[in-house]
Amino acid sequence: MSSAASRPTAGPFDRGHTDDLMAFLTASPSPYHAVASTAERLDKVGFRRVEETAAWDGTSGGKYVIRGGAIIAWYVPEGAAAHTPYRIVGAHTDSPNLRVKPQPDMGAQGWRQVAVEIYGGTLLNTWLDRDLGLAGRLTLRDGSHHLVNVDRPLLRVPQLAIHLDRQVNDGLKLDRQRHMQPIWGIGQVHEGDLIEFVAAEAGVDAEDVTGWDLMVHAVDAPAYLGRDQELLAGPRMDNLLSVHAATAALASLAGRDDLPYIPVLAAFDHEENGSEADTGAQGPLLGNVLERSVYARGGSYEDRARAFAGTVCLSSDTGHAVHPNYAERHDPTHHPRVNGGPILKVNVNQRYATDGSGRAVFAAACEKAGVPWQSFVSSNDMPCGTTIGPITAARHGISTVDIGVAILSMHSARELCGADDPYLLANALVAFLEG
């Protein structure tokens, strides 16, 4: 851990940032909503959306591209050369959850249910006996998309009573197909009921709906927790906490024409199932955007190569805080604590992309921001997760460092972090993007 003060001595963000994170989490029950929320924040500071199908110009200022549940945003300072390197903060918009199947209407024993598929490595038991809403996007015949958010108790995955499973406290075993289908009413099942209901909620004609990407979310609001409210409980912190921090950091640099780098936010979809999508880190989206920005400013392939060679990416994703009830699951010399500042994530087998040079870049940013930081390493006898970091490094040849915020209950329907850590991360990201 660094010896910096426990609170930032410089930087634009304080506890108000955490308050705003709570609003962002509530407004972003799906990757599509997270992208819309991010774009709204960038619009307010003068960024403008550019279409991938349009010709790009080389003008300065803030711009962003949206593709599905992914957004790439960047700010070009006035007079930036075509070979100017990038400073990138990478994150992801998706979280493990339950997603609606193509034929959603089902039921049994007089109950009406919604057919769902398990998305990502979710903790199944955290979805039991919880009030659930439904959100995502509808696609119409004309190809347009409409966001929908039923943010009220609509669904529930009921657990079997202990009287019918006396051994449940000795080990809960859930069948992903049979036990995770939520109920949403009683009576006869009619094909088309769910989409008709959701279309009405979105204000569109159900007959025009030809596709959907819908998912379940917990409707209980984020909340401060603890005697002194030093903790924050809420949904989708993995990884909207990082998306929000990176958005705030990038927005704070709007109008800064003294920057030696071009700051970038890259928020991908589908990280939780391997990133193999046109909106994922395995896809070409980030590389295309960076290259087109070089060429739009009159650059050549040589300029592109020079820009990429000088570029650094911070892959920001949540990590594991030491668990008080399971401390033996952690490396004995690396116990990240909540409100201890962001973590530097290291794995020599390249599950994380951090090396010694990356550590130096991250340490310099935290020192500049007056932010404490910690190191995270998995125990040798536990498998290590991974992030978009190694993917970004390998696909684009970009120096990449894995960082994040330490949380508990990762991949739960409701996760837990320190209330100070979100703004500590955001201040460190500002310092990094400033160079």
Coordinates of C-alpha atoms in Angstrom, one line a residue:
M1 CA 0.0 0.0 0.0
S2 CA 1.2 3.5 -0.7
S3 CA 2.0 6.0 2.1
A4 CA -0.3 8.7 0.6
A5 CA -2.9 10.3 2.8
S6 CA -6.2 8.5 3.3
R7 CA -8.1 11.1 1.3
P8 CA -7.1 12.8 -2.0
T9 CA -5.2 16.1 -1.7
A10 CA -6.0 17.0 -5.3
G11 CA -8.7 16.2 -7.8
P12 CA -12.2 17.3 -8.5
F13 CA -14.2 14.5 -6.7
D14 CA -15.3 13.9 -3.1
R15 CA -18.2 12.1 -1.4
G16 CA -20.6 13.7 -3.8
H17 CA -19.2 11.5 -6.5
T18 CA -20.5 8.5 -4.5
D19 CA -23.9 10.0 -4.3
D20 CA -23.9 10.4 -8.1
L21 CA -22.7 6.8 -8.5
M22 CA -25.9 5.7 -6.7
A23 CA -28.0 7.6 -9.2
F24 CA -26.0 6.1 -12.1
L25 CA -26.5 2.6 -10.8
T26 CA -30.2 3.1 -10.5
A27 CA -30.5 4.6 -14.0
S28 CA -28.5 1.8 -15.6
P29 CA -30.2 -1.6 -15.1
S30 CA -28.8 -2.8 -18.5
P31 CA -25.7 -2.1 -20.6
Y32 CA -27.9 -0.1 -23.0
H33 CA -29.1 2.1 -20.1
A34 CA -25.5 2.5 -18.8
V35 CA -24.4 3.7 -22.3
A36 CA -27.3 6.2 -22.4
S37 CA -26.5 7.5 -18.9
T38 CA -22.8 7.9 -19.9
A39 CA -23.7 9.7 -23.1
E40 CA -26.1 12.0 -21.2
R41 CA -23.2 13.0 -18.9
L42 CA -20.8 13.6 -21.7
D43 CA -23.4 15.6 -23.7
K44 CA -23.6 18.1 -20.8
V45 CA -20.0 19.0 -21.1
G46 CA -20.0 19.4 -24.8
F47 CA -19.2 16.0 -26.2
R48 CA -21.0 15.0 -29.4
R49 CA -22.0 11.6 -30.8
V50 CA -20.5 10.6 -34.2
E51 CA -21.8 7.7 -36.3
E52 CA -19.6 4.9 -37.4
T53 CA -21.3 5.0 -40.8
A54 CA -20.4 8.7 -41.3
A55 CA -17.2 10.3 -42.4
W56 CA -15.2 11.7 -39.5
D57 CA -13.5 15.1 -39.4
G58 CA -10.3 16.1 -37.6
T59 CA -11.8 18.7 -35.4
S60 CA -10.9 19.0 -31.7
G61 CA -13.2 18.5 -28.8
G62 CA -15.1 15.6 -27.2
K63 CA -16.7 12.8 -29.3
Y64 CA -18.2 9.4 -28.7
V65 CA -19.4 6.3 -30.6
I66 CA -22.2 4.1 -29.4
R67 CA -22.6 0.5 -30.5
G68 CA -25.2 -1.5 -28.6
G69 CA -24.1 -1.8 -25.0
A70 CA -20.7 -0.3 -25.6
I71 CA -19.4 3.3 -25.8
I72 CA -16.0 4.7 -26.8
A73 CA -15.5 8.4 -26.0
W74 CA -12.4 10.6 -26.4
Y75 CA -11.3 14.2 -26.2
V76 CA -9.0 15.7 -28.8
P77 CA -7.1 18.8 -27.5
E78 CA -6.8 21.8 -29.8
G79 CA -3.7 21.3 -32.0
A80 CA -3.2 17.6 -31.1
A81 CA -0.8 16.0 -33.6
A82 CA -1.9 13.0 -35.6
H83 CA 0.7 10.9 -33.7
T84 CA -0.5 12.0 -30.2
P85 CA -0.7 9.0 -27.9
Y86 CA -3.8 8.0 -26.1
R87 CA -4.5 7.5 -22.4
I88 CA -7.3 5.0 -22.1
V89 CA -9.5 3.9 -19.2
G90 CA -11.2 0.6 -20.1
A91 CA -14.2 -0.9 -18.3
H92 CA -17.3 -2.9 -19.1
T93 CA -21.1 -2.2 -18.9
D94 CA -22.5 -5.7 -18.4
S95 CA -23.0 -7.6 -15.2
P96 CA -24.0 -11.2 -14.4
N97 CA -27.8 -11.6 -14.3
L98 CA -30.8 -13.4 -15.7
R99 CA -31.8 -12.7 -19.4
V100 CA -35.1 -13.3 -21.2
K101 CA -35.2 -16.1 -23.7
P102 CA -36.5 -15.8 -27.3
Q103 CA -39.8 -17.6 -26.3
P104 CA -40.3 -16.1 -22.8
D105 CA -43.8 -17.1 -21.9
M106 CA -44.0 -20.3 -19.8
G107 CA -45.6 -21.6 -16.6
A108 CA -46.5 -24.6 -14.5
Q109 CA -49.1 -25.5 -11.8
G110 CA -51.1 -22.4 -12.4
W111 CA -48.2 -20.0 -12.2
R112 CA -47.2 -17.7 -15.0
Q113 CA -43.4 -17.5 -15.5
V114 CA -40.7 -15.9 -17.6
A115 CA -38.1 -18.1 -19.3
V116 CA -34.7 -16.8 -18.6
E117 CA -31.1 -17.8 -19.4
I118 CA -28.2 -17.4 -17.0
Y119 CA -25.8 -14.7 -18.1
G120 CA -22.2 -14.8 -16.9
G121 CA -21.0 -16.2 -13.6
T122 CA -23.8 -15.0 -11.3
L123 CA -24.3 -16.0 -7.7
L124 CA -27.6 -17.8 -8.3
N125 CA -28.8 -17.8 -4.7
T126 CA -28.6 -13.9 -4.6
W127 CA -31.6 -13.8 -7.0
L128 CA -33.9 -15.8 -4.8
D129 CA -36.8 -14.2 -3.0
R130 CA -35.9 -10.8 -4.2
D131 CA -38.2 -8.2 -5.9
L132 CA -37.1 -8.0 -9.5
G133 CA -37.7 -5.6 -12.4
L134 CA -37.1 -6.0 -16.1
A135 CA -35.1 -3.8 -18.4
G136 CA -33.2 -3.6 -21.7
R137 CA -34.1 -2.7 -25.2
L138 CA -36.7 -3.5 -27.9
T139 CA -35.9 -3.6 -31.6
L140 CA -38.7 -2.6 -34.0
R141 CA -39.3 -3.6 -37.6
D142 CA -37.7 -0.4 -38.9
G143 CA -34.4 -1.3 -37.0
S144 CA -34.9 1.3 -34.3
H145 CA -34.2 0.6 -30.7
H146 CA -36.3 1.6 -27.7
L147 CA -35.1 1.4 -24.1
V148 CA -37.5 0.0 -21.5
N149 CA -37.2 -0.1 -17.7
V150 CA -39.8 -1.7 -15.5
D151 CA -38.2 -0.6 -12.3
R152 CA -40.8 -2.0 -9.8
P153 CA -41.5 -5.4 -8.3
L154 CA -42.6 -7.5 -11.3
L155 CA -40.8 -10.9 -10.9
R156 CA -39.6 -13.2 -8.2
V157 CA -37.6 -16.4 -8.1
P158 CA -39.1 -18.2 -5.1
Q159 CA -37.0 -20.4 -3.0
L160 CA -38.3 -23.8 -1.8
A161 CA -39.4 -23.7 1.9
I162 CA -37.1 -25.3 4.4
H163 CA -40.0 -27.7 5.3
L164 CA -39.6 -29.2 1.9
D165 CA -35.8 -29.3 1.9
R166 CA -34.6 -30.0 5.4
Q167 CA -30.9 -30.2 4.3
V168 CA -30.9 -26.8 2.5
N169 CA -28.7 -25.2 5.1
D170 CA -26.1 -27.9 4.6
G171 CA -25.7 -26.9 1.0
L172 CA -28.1 -25.2 -1.4
K173 CA -28.1 -26.9 -4.8
L174 CA -29.8 -25.0 -7.6
D175 CA -30.6 -26.4 -11.0
R176 CA -29.9 -23.6 -13.5
Q177 CA -32.8 -24.7 -15.8
R178 CA -35.5 -25.8 -13.4
H179 CA -35.0 -23.6 -10.3
M180 CA -34.2 -20.1 -11.7
Q181 CA -37.4 -19.3 -13.8
P182 CA -39.1 -16.3 -12.1
I183 CA -42.9 -16.0 -11.6
W184 CA -44.8 -12.9 -12.6
G185 CA -48.4 -13.9 -12.0
I186 CA -51.0 -16.7 -12.0
G187 CA -53.4 -18.1 -14.6
Q188 CA -53.1 -19.4 -18.1
V189 CA -49.9 -18.9 -20.2
H190 CA -50.5 -17.0 -23.5
E191 CA -47.7 -16.7 -26.1
G192 CA -46.8 -13.0 -26.6
D193 CA -48.0 -11.8 -23.1
L194 CA -44.6 -10.7 -21.9
I195 CA -43.6 -8.7 -25.0
E196 CA -47.0 -7.2 -25.2
F197 CA -46.6 -6.0 -21.6
V198 CA -43.1 -4.7 -22.1
A199 CA -44.0 -3.0 -25.4
A200 CA -46.8 -1.1 -23.6
E201 CA -44.3 -0.1 -20.9
A202 CA -42.0 1.3 -23.6
G203 CA -44.9 3.0 -25.4
V204 CA -44.6 1.1 -28.7
D205 CA -46.9 -1.3 -30.5
A206 CA -46.2 -5.0 -29.7
E207 CA -46.8 -5.9 -33.4
D208 CA -43.8 -3.8 -34.3
V209 CA -41.4 -5.5 -31.9
T210 CA -39.3 -8.1 -33.7
G211 CA -36.4 -8.4 -31.3
W212 CA -35.5 -7.8 -27.7
D213 CA -32.6 -7.9 -25.3
L214 CA -34.2 -7.9 -21.9
M215 CA -32.8 -8.8 -18.4
V216 CA -33.8 -9.0 -14.8
H217 CA -32.6 -6.6 -12.2
A218 CA -33.1 -6.1 -8.4
V219 CA -35.2 -3.1 -7.7
D220 CA -34.0 -2.2 -4.2
A221 CA -32.1 1.0 -4.4
P222 CA -28.3 1.5 -3.6
A223 CA -27.8 2.6 0.0
Y224 CA -25.1 3.6 2.4
L225 CA -24.5 1.0 5.0
G226 CA -22.9 0.8 8.5
R227 CA -22.9 2.8 11.7
D228 CA -21.0 5.6 10.0
Q229 CA -22.3 5.0 6.5
E230 CA -18.8 4.1 5.4
L231 CA -20.0 1.3 3.1
L232 CA -22.1 1.3 -0.1
A233 CA -24.4 -1.5 -1.1
G234 CA -25.8 -1.7 -4.5
P235 CA -26.2 -3.6 -7.8
R236 CA -23.9 -3.8 -10.8
M237 CA -20.9 -2.3 -9.2
D238 CA -19.0 -4.8 -11.3
N239 CA -18.4 -2.9 -13.3
L240 CA -20.5 0.2 -13.5
L241 CA -18.5 1.7 -10.6
S242 CA -15.6 1.9 -13.1
V243 CA -17.7 3.1 -16.0
H244 CA -19.0 5.9 -13.8
A245 CA -15.6 6.9 -12.5
A246 CA -14.1 6.9 -15.9
T247 CA -17.0 9.0 -17.3
A248 CA -16.6 11.5 -14.6
A249 CA -12.8 11.7 -15.1
L250 CA -13.1 12.2 -18.8
A251 CA -15.9 14.8 -18.5
S252 CA -13.7 16.8 -16.1
L253 CA -11.1 17.2 -18.8
A254 CA -13.5 18.7 -21.4
G255 CA -12.0 22.0 -22.6
R256 CA -8.5 21.1 -21.5
D257 CA -6.3 21.9 -24.5
D258 CA -3.0 21.6 -22.6
L259 CA -3.2 17.7 -22.4
P260 CA -0.2 15.8 -23.7
Y261 CA -2.4 12.8 -24.5
I262 CA -5.8 12.2 -25.9
P263 CA -8.0 10.8 -23.0
V264 CA -10.3 7.9 -23.9
L265 CA -13.1 6.0 -22.2
A266 CA -13.7 2.5 -23.6
A267 CA -16.7 0.8 -22.0
F268 CA -17.3 -2.6 -23.5
D269 CA -20.2 -5.0 -23.3
H270 CA -20.0 -8.8 -22.8
E271 CA -17.0 -8.9 -20.6
E272 CA -18.8 -11.3 -18.3
N273 CA -19.0 -14.0 -21.0
G274 CA -15.6 -13.7 -22.6
S275 CA -15.7 -10.4 -24.6
E276 CA -16.2 -12.2 -27.9
A277 CA -18.7 -9.8 -29.5
D278 CA -18.6 -6.8 -31.8
T279 CA -19.2 -4.7 -28.7
G280 CA -16.7 -6.6 -26.6
A281 CA -13.0 -6.0 -26.0
Q282 CA -12.2 -8.9 -28.3
G283 CA -13.9 -7.1 -31.2
P284 CA -12.4 -4.3 -33.4
L285 CA -14.4 -1.4 -32.0
L286 CA -11.7 0.3 -29.9
G287 CA -9.0 -0.2 -32.6
N288 CA -11.2 1.2 -35.3
V289 CA -12.1 4.3 -33.3
L290 CA -8.5 5.1 -32.4
E291 CA -7.3 4.5 -35.9
R292 CA -10.0 6.6 -37.5
S293 CA -9.2 9.5 -35.1
V294 CA -5.6 9.4 -36.2
Y295 CA -6.5 9.3 -39.9
A296 CA -9.2 12.0 -39.5
R297 CA -6.5 14.3 -38.2
G298 CA -4.5 13.8 -41.4
G299 CA -2.3 11.0 -40.0
S300 CA -0.6 8.2 -41.8
Y301 CA 0.0 4.5 -40.8
E302 CA 3.2 5.7 -39.3
D303 CA 1.4 8.2 -37.1
R304 CA -1.0 5.4 -36.1
A305 CA 2.0 3.2 -35.1
R306 CA 3.6 6.0 -33.1
A307 CA 0.4 6.9 -31.3
F308 CA -0.3 3.3 -30.3
A309 CA 3.3 2.8 -29.2
G310 CA 3.0 5.6 -26.7
T311 CA -0.5 4.7 -25.5
V312 CA -1.3 3.3 -22.0
C313 CA -4.6 1.7 -20.9
L314 CA -5.8 1.3 -17.4
S315 CA -8.2 -1.7 -17.4
S316 CA -10.5 -0.7 -14.4
D317 CA -12.6 -3.5 -13.0
T318 CA -13.6 -4.6 -9.5
G319 CA -11.4 -6.9 -7.4
H320 CA -11.8 -8.9 -4.2
A321 CA -11.6 -7.1 -0.8
V322 CA -10.4 -9.4 2.0
H323 CA -13.4 -11.2 3.4
P324 CA -13.7 -11.3 7.2
N325 CA -15.3 -14.7 7.2
Y326 CA -13.1 -16.3 4.5
A327 CA -9.7 -14.7 5.0
E328 CA -8.0 -18.1 4.1
R329 CA -9.2 -17.7 0.5
H330 CA -7.0 -14.7 0.0
D331 CA -3.2 -14.5 -0.5
P332 CA -1.8 -14.1 3.1
T333 CA 0.3 -11.1 2.2
H334 CA -2.2 -9.3 0.0
H335 CA -5.4 -8.3 1.8
P336 CA -7.0 -5.3 0.1
R337 CA -9.4 -3.4 2.3
V338 CA -12.4 -1.3 1.5
N339 CA -11.8 2.5 1.6
G340 CA -8.1 1.7 1.2
G341 CA -8.0 3.2 -2.3
P342 CA -7.9 1.5 -5.7
I343 CA -6.1 -1.8 -6.2
L344 CA -3.3 -2.7 -8.6
K345 CA -4.1 -6.2 -9.9
V346 CA -1.2 -8.5 -10.7
N347 CA -1.0 -12.0 -12.1
V348 CA 2.2 -13.3 -13.6
N349 CA 0.3 -15.7 -15.8
Q350 CA -1.3 -12.8 -17.6
R351 CA -4.8 -13.1 -16.3
Y352 CA -4.1 -9.4 -15.6
A353 CA -1.9 -7.4 -17.9
T354 CA 0.1 -5.4 -15.2
D355 CA 3.9 -5.5 -15.2
G356 CA 6.5 -3.4 -13.4
S357 CA 6.3 -0.5 -15.9
G358 CA 2.5 -0.4 -15.5
R359 CA 2.9 -0.4 -11.8
A360 CA 5.0 2.7 -12.1
V361 CA 2.4 4.5 -14.2
F362 CA -0.4 3.7 -11.8
A363 CA 1.7 4.7 -8.8
A364 CA 2.6 8.0 -10.3
A365 CA -1.1 8.8 -11.0
C366 CA -2.1 7.9 -7.5
E367 CA 0.8 10.0 -6.0
K368 CA -0.2 13.0 -8.2
A369 CA -3.8 12.7 -7.0
G370 CA -2.9 12.1 -3.3
V371 CA -4.8 8.8 -3.5
P372 CA -3.7 5.7 -1.5
W373 CA -3.5 2.4 -3.4
Q374 CA -3.2 -1.3 -2.7
S375 CA -2.0 -4.5 -4.5
F376 CA -4.1 -7.5 -5.2
V377 CA -2.7 -11.0 -6.0
S378 CA -4.8 -14.2 -6.0
S379 CA -3.7 -17.0 -3.7
N380 CA -1.7 -19.6 -5.6
D381 CA -4.2 -22.3 -4.8
M382 CA -7.2 -20.3 -6.2
P383 CA -7.9 -19.7 -9.9
C384 CA -7.6 -16.1 -10.9
G385 CA -10.2 -14.3 -12.8
T386 CA -9.4 -12.1 -15.8
T387 CA -10.5 -8.8 -17.4
I388 CA -10.4 -6.8 -20.6
G389 CA -6.8 -5.9 -19.8
P390 CA -4.9 -8.8 -21.4
I391 CA -7.3 -8.7 -24.3
T392 CA -6.6 -5.0 -25.0
A393 CA -2.9 -5.5 -24.6
A394 CA -2.7 -8.4 -27.0
R395 CA -5.2 -7.2 -29.6
H396 CA -3.9 -3.6 -30.0
G397 CA -0.3 -3.9 -28.8
I398 CA -1.1 -1.3 -26.1
S399 CA 0.6 -1.2 -22.7
T400 CA -2.1 -2.1 -20.2
V401 CA -2.4 -2.0 -16.5
D402 CA -5.2 -3.8 -14.5
I403 CA -6.6 -1.8 -11.6
G404 CA -10.0 -1.4 -9.8
V405 CA -11.8 -1.1 -6.6
A406 CA -12.0 -3.8 -3.9
I407 CA -15.5 -5.1 -3.2
L408 CA -17.3 -7.9 -1.4
S409 CA -20.0 -10.1 -2.9
M410 CA -18.7 -9.8 -6.4
H411 CA -21.3 -11.2 -9.0
S412 CA -24.1 -11.0 -6.4
A413 CA -27.3 -9.2 -7.3
R414 CA -26.2 -6.7 -4.7
E415 CA -22.5 -6.0 -4.1
L416 CA -20.6 -4.0 -1.4
C417 CA -17.8 -1.5 -1.5
G418 CA -16.3 1.2 0.6
A419 CA -18.1 4.5 0.2
D420 CA -14.8 6.4 -0.3
D421 CA -13.3 4.2 -2.9
P422 CA -15.4 5.3 -5.9
Y423 CA -14.2 8.9 -5.7
L424 CA -10.6 7.8 -4.8
L425 CA -10.6 5.8 -8.0
A426 CA -12.1 8.7 -10.0
N427 CA -9.4 11.1 -8.8
A428 CA -6.7 8.6 -9.7
L429 CA -8.2 8.3 -13.2
V430 CA -8.1 12.1 -13.7
A431 CA -4.4 12.2 -12.8
F432 CA -3.7 9.3 -15.2
L433 CA -5.6 10.8 -18.1
E434 CA -3.9 14.1 -17.6
G435 CA -0.6 12.4 -17.9

